[in-house]
XYZ file of C-alpha atoms in Angstrom:
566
model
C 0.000 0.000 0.000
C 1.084 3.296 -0.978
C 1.572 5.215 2.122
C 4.097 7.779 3.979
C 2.652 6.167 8.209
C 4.988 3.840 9.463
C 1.937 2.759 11.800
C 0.422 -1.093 11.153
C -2.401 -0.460 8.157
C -5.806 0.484 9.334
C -8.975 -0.567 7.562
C -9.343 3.027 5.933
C -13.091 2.603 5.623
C -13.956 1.219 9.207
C -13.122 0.392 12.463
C -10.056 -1.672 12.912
C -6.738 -2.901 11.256
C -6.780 -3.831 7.994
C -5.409 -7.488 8.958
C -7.784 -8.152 11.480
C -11.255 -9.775 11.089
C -14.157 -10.908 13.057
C -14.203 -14.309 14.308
C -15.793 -17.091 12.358
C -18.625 -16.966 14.973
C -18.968 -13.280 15.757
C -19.748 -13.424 11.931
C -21.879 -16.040 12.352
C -23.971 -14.556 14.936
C -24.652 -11.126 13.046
C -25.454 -13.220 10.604
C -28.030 -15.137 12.277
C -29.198 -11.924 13.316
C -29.922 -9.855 10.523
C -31.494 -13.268 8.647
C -33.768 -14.537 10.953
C -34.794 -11.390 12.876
C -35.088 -7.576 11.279
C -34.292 -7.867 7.733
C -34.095 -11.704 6.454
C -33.906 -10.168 2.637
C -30.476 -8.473 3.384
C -27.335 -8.641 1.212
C -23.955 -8.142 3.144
C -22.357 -5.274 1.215
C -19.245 -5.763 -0.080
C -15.950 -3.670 1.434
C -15.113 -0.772 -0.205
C -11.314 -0.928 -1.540
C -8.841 2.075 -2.619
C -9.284 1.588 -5.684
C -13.428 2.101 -5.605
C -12.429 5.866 -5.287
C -11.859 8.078 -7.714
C -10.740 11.322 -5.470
C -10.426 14.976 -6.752
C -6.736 16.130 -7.875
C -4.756 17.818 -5.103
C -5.202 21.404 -5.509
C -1.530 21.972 -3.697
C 1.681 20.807 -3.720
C 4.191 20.567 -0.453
C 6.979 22.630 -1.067
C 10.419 21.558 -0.507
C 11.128 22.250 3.320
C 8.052 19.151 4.155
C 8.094 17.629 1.015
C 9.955 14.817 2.936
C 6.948 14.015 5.225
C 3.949 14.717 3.240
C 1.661 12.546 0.776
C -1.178 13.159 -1.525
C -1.212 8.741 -2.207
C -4.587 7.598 -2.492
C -4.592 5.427 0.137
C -3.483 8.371 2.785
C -5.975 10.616 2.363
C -8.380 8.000 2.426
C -7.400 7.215 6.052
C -7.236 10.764 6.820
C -10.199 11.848 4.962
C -13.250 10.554 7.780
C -13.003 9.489 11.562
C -15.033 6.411 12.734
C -18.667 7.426 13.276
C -21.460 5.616 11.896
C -21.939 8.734 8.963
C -18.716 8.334 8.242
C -18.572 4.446 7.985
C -21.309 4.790 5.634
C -19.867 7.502 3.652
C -16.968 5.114 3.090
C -19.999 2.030 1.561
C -21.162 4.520 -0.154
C -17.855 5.788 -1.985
C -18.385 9.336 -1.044
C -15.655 11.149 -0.008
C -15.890 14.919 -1.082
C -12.826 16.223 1.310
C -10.247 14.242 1.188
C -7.119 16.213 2.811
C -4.908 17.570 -0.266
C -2.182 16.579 1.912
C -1.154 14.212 4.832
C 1.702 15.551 6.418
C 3.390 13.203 9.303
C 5.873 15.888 10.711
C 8.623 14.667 12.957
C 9.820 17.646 14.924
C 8.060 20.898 16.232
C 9.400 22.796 13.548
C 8.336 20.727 10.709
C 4.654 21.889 12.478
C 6.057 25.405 12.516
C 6.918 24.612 8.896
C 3.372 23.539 7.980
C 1.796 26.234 9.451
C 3.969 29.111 7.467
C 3.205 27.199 4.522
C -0.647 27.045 5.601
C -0.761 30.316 6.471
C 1.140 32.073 2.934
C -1.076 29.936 1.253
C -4.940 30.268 2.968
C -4.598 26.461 3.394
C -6.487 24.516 6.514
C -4.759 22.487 9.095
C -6.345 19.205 10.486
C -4.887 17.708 13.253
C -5.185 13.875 13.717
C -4.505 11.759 16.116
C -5.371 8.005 16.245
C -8.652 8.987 13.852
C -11.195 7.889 16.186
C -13.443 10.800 16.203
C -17.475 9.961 16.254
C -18.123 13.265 15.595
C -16.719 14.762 12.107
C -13.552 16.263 14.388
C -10.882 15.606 11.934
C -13.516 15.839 8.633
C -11.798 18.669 6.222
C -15.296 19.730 5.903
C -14.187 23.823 5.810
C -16.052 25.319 3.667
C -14.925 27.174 0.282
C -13.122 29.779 2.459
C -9.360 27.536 1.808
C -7.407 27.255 -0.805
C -7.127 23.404 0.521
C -6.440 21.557 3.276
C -3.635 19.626 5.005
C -3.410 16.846 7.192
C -1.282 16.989 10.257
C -1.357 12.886 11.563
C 0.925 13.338 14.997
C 2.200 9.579 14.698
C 5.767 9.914 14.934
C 5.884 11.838 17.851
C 5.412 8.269 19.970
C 7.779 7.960 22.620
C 7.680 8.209 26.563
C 10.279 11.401 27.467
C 10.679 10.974 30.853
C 9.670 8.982 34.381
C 9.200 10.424 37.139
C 8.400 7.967 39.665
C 8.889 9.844 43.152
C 5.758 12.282 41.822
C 4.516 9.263 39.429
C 4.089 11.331 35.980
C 5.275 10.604 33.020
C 6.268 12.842 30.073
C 4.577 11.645 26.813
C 4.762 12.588 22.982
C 1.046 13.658 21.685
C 0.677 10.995 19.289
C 1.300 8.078 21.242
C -1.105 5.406 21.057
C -3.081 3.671 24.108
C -1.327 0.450 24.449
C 2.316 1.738 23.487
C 2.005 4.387 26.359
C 1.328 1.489 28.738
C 3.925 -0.708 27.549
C 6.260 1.516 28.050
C 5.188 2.520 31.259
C 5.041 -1.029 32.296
C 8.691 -1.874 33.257
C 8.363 1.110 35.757
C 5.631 -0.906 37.061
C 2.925 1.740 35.877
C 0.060 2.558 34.114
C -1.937 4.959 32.776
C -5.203 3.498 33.355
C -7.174 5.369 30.937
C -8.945 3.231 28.397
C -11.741 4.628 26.262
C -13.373 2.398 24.110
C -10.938 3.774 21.468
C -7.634 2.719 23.432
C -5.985 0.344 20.659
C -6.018 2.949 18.408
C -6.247 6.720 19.702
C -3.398 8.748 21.078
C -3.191 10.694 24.284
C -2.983 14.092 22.408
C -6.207 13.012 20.597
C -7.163 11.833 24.599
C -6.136 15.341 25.759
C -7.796 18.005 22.860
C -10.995 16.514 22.715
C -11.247 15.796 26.796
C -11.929 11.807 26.355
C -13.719 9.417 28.840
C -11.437 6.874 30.366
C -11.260 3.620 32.570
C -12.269 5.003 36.086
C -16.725 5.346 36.795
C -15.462 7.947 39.372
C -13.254 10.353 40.393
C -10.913 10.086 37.511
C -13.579 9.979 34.863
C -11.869 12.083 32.101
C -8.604 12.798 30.772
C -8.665 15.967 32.333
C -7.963 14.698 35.886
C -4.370 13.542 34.799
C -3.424 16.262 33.290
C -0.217 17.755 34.939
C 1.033 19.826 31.815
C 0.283 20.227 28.227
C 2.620 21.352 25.649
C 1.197 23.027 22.234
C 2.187 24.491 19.438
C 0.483 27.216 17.974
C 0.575 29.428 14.501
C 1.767 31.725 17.003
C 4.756 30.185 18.469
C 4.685 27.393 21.560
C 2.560 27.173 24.874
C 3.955 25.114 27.608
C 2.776 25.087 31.052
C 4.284 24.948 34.422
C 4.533 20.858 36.041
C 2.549 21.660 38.861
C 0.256 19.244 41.201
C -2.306 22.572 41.415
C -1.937 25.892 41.203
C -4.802 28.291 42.207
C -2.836 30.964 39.707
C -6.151 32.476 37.651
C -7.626 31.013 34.649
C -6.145 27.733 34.156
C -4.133 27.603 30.349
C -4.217 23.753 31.104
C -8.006 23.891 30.949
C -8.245 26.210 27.649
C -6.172 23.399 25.761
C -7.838 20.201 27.129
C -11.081 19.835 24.786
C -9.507 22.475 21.982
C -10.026 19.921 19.194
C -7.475 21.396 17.559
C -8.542 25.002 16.613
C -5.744 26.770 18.815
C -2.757 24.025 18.250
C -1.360 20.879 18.177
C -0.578 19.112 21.557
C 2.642 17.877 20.985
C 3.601 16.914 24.302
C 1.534 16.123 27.997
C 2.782 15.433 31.489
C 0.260 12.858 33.363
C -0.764 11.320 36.699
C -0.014 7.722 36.250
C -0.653 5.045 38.837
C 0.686 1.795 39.714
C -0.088 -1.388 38.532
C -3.030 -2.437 40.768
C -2.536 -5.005 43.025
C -5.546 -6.087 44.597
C -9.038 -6.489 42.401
C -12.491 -7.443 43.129
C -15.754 -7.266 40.466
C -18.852 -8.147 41.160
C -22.419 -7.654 38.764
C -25.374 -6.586 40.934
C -29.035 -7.139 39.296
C -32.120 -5.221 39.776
C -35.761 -6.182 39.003
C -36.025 -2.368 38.775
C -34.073 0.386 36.973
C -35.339 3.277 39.057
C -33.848 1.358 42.340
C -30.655 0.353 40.444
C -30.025 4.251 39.642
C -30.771 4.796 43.334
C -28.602 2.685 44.360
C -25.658 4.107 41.751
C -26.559 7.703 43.138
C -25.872 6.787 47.083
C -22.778 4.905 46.177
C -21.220 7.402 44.278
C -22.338 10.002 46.984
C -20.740 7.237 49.680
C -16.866 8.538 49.043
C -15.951 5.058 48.003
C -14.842 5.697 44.113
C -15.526 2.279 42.786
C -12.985 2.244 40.108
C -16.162 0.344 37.921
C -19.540 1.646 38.327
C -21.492 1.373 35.224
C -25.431 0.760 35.523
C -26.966 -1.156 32.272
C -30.386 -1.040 32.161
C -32.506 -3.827 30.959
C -32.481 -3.200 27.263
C -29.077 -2.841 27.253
C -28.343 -5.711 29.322
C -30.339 -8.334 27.187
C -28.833 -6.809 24.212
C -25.339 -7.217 25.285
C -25.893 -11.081 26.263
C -25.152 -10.109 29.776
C -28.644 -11.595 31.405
C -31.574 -13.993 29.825
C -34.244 -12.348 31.200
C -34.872 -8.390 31.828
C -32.978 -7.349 34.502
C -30.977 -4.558 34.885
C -26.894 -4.774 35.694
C -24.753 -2.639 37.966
C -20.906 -3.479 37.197
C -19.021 -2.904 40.233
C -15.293 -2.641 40.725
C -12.718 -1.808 43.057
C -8.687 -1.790 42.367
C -5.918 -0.471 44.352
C -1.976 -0.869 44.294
C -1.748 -0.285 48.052
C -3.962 -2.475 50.205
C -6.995 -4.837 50.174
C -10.486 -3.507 48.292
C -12.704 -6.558 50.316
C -13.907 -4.093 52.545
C -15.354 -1.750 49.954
C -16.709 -3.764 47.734
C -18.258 -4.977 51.047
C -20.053 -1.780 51.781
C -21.049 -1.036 48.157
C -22.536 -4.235 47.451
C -24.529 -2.921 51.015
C -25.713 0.134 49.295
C -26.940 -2.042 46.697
C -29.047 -4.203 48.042
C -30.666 -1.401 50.645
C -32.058 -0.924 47.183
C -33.154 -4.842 46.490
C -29.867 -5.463 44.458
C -29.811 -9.076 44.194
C -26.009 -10.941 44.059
C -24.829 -14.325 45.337
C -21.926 -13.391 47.310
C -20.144 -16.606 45.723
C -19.993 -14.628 42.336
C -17.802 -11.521 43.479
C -14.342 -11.998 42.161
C -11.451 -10.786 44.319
C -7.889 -11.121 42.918
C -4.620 -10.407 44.129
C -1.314 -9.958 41.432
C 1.287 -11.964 42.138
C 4.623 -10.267 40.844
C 5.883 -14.022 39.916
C 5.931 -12.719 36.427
C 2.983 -15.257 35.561
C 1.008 -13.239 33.419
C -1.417 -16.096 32.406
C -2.193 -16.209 36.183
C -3.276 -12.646 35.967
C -5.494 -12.449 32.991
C -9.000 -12.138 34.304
C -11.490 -14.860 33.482
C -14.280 -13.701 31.123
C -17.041 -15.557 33.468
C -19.046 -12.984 35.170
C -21.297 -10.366 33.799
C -19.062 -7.771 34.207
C -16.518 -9.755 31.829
C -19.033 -10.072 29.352
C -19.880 -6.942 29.321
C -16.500 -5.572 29.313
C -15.774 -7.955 26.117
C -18.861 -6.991 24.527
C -17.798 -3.041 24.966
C -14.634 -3.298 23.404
C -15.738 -5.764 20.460
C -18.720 -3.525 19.569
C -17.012 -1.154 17.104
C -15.783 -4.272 15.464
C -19.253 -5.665 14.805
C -20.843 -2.455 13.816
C -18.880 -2.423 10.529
C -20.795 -6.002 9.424
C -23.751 -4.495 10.643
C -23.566 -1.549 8.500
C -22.429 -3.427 5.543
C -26.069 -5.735 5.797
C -28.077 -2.405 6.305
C -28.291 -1.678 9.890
C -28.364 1.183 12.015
C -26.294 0.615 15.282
C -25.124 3.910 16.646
C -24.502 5.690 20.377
C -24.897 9.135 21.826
C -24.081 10.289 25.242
C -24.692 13.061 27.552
C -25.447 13.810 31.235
C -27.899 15.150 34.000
C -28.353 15.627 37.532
C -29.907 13.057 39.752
C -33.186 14.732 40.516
C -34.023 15.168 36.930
C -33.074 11.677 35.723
C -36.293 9.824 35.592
C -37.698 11.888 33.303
C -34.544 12.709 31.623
C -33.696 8.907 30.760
C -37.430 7.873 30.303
C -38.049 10.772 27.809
C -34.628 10.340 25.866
C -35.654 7.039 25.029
C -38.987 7.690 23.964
C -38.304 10.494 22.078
C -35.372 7.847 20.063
C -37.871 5.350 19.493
C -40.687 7.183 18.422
C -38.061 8.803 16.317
C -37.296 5.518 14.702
C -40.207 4.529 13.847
C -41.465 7.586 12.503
C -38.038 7.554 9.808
C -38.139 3.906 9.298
C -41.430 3.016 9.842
C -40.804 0.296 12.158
C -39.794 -0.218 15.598
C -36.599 -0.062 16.713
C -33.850 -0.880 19.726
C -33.002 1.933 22.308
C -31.462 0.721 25.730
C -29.082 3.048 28.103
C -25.973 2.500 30.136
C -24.069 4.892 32.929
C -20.806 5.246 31.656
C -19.287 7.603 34.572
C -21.084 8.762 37.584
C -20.433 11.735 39.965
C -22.087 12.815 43.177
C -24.369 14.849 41.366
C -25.514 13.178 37.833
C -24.493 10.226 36.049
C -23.134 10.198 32.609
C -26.189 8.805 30.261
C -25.163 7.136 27.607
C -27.900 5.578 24.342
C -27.627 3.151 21.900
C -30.013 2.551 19.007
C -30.348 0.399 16.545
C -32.753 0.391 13.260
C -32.958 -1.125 9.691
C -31.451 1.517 7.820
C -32.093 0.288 4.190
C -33.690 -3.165 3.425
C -32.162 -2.799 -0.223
C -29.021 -1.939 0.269
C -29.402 1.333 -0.397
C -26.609 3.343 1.582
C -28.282 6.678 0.866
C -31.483 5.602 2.486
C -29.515 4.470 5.438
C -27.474 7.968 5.920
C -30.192 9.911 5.330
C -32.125 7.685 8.261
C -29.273 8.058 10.553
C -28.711 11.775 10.008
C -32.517 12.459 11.073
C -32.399 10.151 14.084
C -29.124 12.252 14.667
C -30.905 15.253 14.374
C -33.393 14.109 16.937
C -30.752 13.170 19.583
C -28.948 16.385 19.486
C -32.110 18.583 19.861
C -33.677 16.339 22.737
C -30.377 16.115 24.715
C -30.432 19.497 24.634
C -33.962 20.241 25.142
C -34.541 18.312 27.910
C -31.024 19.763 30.059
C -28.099 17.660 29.244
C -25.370 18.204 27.736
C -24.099 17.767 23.878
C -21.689 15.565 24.903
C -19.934 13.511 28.122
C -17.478 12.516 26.337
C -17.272 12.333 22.618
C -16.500 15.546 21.979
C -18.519 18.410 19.954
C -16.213 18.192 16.499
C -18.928 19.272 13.509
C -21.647 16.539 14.403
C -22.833 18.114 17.865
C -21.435 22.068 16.959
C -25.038 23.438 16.940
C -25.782 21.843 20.326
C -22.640 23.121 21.637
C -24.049 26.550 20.388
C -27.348 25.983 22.195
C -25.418 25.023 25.496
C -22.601 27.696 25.843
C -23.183 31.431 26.607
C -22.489 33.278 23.643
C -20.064 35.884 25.829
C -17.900 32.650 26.124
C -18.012 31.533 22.614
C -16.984 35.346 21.655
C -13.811 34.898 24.293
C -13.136 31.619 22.889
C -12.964 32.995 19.311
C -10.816 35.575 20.563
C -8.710 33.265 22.373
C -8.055 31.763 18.814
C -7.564 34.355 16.903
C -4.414 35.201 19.609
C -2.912 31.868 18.804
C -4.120 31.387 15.315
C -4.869 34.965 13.586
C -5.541 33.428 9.915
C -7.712 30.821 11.188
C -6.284 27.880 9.399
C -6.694 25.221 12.433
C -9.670 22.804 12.303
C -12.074 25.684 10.896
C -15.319 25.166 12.087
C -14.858 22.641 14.690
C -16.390 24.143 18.115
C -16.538 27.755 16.657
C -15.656 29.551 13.480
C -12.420 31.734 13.519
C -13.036 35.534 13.543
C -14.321 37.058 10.574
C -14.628 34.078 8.787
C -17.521 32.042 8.557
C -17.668 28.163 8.057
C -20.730 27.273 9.980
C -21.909 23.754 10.560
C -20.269 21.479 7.771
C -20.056 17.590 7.025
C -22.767 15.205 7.458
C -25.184 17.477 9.459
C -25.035 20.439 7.551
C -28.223 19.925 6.025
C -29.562 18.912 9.950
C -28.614 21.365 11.840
């Protein structure tokens, strides 16, 4: 394959490597599926492949001083040209890719960035900064309007190595465009971890992690990448921002805050101090059922109010839980966990699981799973056994992106949002949200569809709500149809969310998908000192135009897939 990344080669059009595949009988079971249950008349489409595409010319050219790490190959810009939402997925069967990056740049120093953005900015050309490419929301989409004279790429891969240890204050120094599991390997013979896995993890850097303020591994306390943030270095049109390696500082308004969620309008993160913690010790899991949702949410809100920070906390309500294999019959799921490096977790689990059934949580005490790593270097002995619910589920959360591309390619709509609310308003929050997503999908497809719920994160004061739909999208293969289905029940999701209090997003991000909500939810006297705040660090406007806001005295507006929704 014709390409410039010296990464392993990603399936361009969906989720995954290009050398992996499902398993003979995860096939088989989406299979059986789609057959004998919502559309038995279904073709599987086949994949798209490089050659499918026929993609406009280039309109520039690098000139000599990047020439080196830049490529216009077919193959690059394909990879560059969408991140992994459903639209975009579907774009891809449909051959459709109208903004392919002129350019993919993979610089390898700060001043090959600095070099890019001179060039950028002589020229009127847009920047797009990529990470791993696992945006669900049209962040990295070179959707900019007519305003550019083209656009460039800017994929952060070779800046991939661990700088520096420090394990008396236990950070660690790390190049923006690491990846999830190379961060931890290296970590590992220091006998830490990160501990921050999004559902992205195998493929998404901690740069990508840090600009667009992702969701991680821990229910509480440490939900986002935010809370590990010691430092963030970025580099800006305007020269380089680097703050201070302090554990707090009560110094004003917080620079480290303006950069985390940026989504790269006012740089490129090219390096981040971070929290890490050590490898945890002691374990214990345990799946806690409920006859009723209502009680199970009760029971989430009083834990998480308790001060014990399960480390797992995730509610799955019944829908969610039957669709996920996790129970037979409708019941809904609270996956507990506790982990710690330093001492024992019995006793909380203990007192959680106490919480939980003052609620009439149900659990056989036999089925809670407490483990202990033994540093004999016997990894198979510490490989948890996928057994309980909470190891199905886990396995079923990670796979899911995997299985969506089959799904997609036989006609199906299987798709997520997420937001959040405060406890008193939940009931009607959650029980609206879904009824406003299924009446929504039958009124577009004309037949009933699948909406269940799951708590992702939960704080003292709200949880983190996050829906999953699925529909028949086109029972002809028509990939049109199926977009055009998706983009209204999109269109529904990010006006209710909205409407009924929440917010656009937990933890996806805003990119070009949820920009009008974000409109809808910010004061405008903040968006006005935001676009200010860019125009300081990028006067032309070149970076990520109209992701979040549109640079002064330009307009871009709401591009991509929902610019006909908005």
């Amino acid at each position: 394959m014709d390409t410039k990344s010296l990464r392993r080669q990603l399936r361009f059009w969906g989720w995954g490597y290009a050398d992996e595949d499902l398993s003979d009988a995860e096939k088989d079971s989406i299979d059986l599926f789609v057959k004998k249950g919502v559309n038995a008349d279904a073709v599987l489409a086949e994949e798209p492949q490089v050659t499918d595409f026929a993609l406009p010319a280039p309109r520039i050219t690098a000139p000599a001083s990047i020439e080196r790490i830049c490529s216009s190959s077919d193959y690059d810009r394909l990879v560059h040209s969408y991140g992994k939402s459903f639209a975009d997925t579907a774009r891809m069967l449909l051959r459709d890719v109208p903004n392919p990056p002129d350019i993919v740049a993979f610089p390898e120093t700060e001043a090959d960035i600095m070099d890019i953005f001179s060039f950028a900015t002589e020229y009127n050309v847009a920047v797009i900064p990529f990470g791993g490419g696992t945006s669900v929301c049209g962040g990295i989409e070179a959707a900019v309007g007519d305003g550019y004279a083209a656009t460039i790429c800017l994929d952060m891969e070779r800046f991939n190595r661990v700088l520096e240890v420090d394990e008396i204050s236990r950070t660690a120094r790390i190049q923006g465009g690491m990846l999830g599991p190379d961060i931890d390997e290296a970590l590992k013979p220091h006998g830490f971890t990160l501990r921050h896995f999004p559902q992205s993890y195998q493929f998404s850097t901690i740069g990508g992690w840090v600009a667009t303020r992702a969701g991680g591994h821990f229910a509480t306390l440490y939900t986002h990448i935010d809370d590990l943030v010691e430092s963030v270095r970025m580099v800006t049109p305007s020269g380089v921002i680097e703050t201070r390696r302090l554990p707090g500082s009560g110094a004003g308004p917080s620079p480290d805050r303006m950069m985390i969620g940026s989504e790269g309008i006012l740089g490129v993160i090219t390096e981040v101090s971070v929290r890490i913690q050590s490898l945890p010790v002691w374990k214990a899991t345990a799946s806690v059922t409920f006859e009723d949702f209502f009680q199970a949410a009760e029971a989430v809100r009083l834990i998480s109010q308790s001060g014990l920070f399960p480390t797992n906390c995730r509610l799955l309500d019944q829908d969610e839980a039957l669709g996920n294999g996790v129970v037979s019959e409708p019941l809904s799921v609270l996956v507990l966990g506790f982990e710690s490096a330093d001492h024992p977790v019995r006793e909380l689990m203990e007192r959680a699981i106490t919480i939980a059934r003052s609620q009439n949580g149900q659990i056989d005490d036999d089925s809670i799973v407490y483990k202990e790593r033994k540093n004999d270097g016997n990894d198979q002995a510490q490989r948890e056994a996928v057994s309980t619910e909470a190891d199905k589920w886990k396995n079923a959360f990670f796979r899911a992106p995997y299985l969506k591309n089959r799904m997609m390619q036989y006609g199906l709509i299987a798709d997520t949002f997420e937001t959040s609310i405060t406890w008193e308003r939940l009931p009607e929050f959650y029980t609206g949200l879904k009824s406003d997503i299924a009446q929504a999908i039958e009124s577009v497809t004309g037949r009933p569809g699948r909406v269940s719920c799951r708590f992702t994160h939960v704080y003292p004061d709200g949880p983190s709500v996050y829906i999953t739909f699925g529909a028949v999208g086109t029972k002809t293969g028509d990939f049109k149809e199926l977009l055009d289905r998706w983009c209204e029940l999109k269109k529904v999701a990010n006006e209710q969310v909205i409407e009924r209090g929440g917010t656009i997003t937990h933890h996806h991000a805003v990119g070009r998908d949820h920009r009008s909500g974000y409109e809808k939810q910010m004061p405008k006297l903040f968006l006005g000192a935001l676009t200010s705040a860019k125009s300081a660090l990028d006067p032309q406007g070149i970076l990520n135009p109209g992701v979040l806001i549109d640079p002064e005295n330009r307009r871009v507006g709401v591009t991509g897939v929902m610019e006909k929704h908005s």
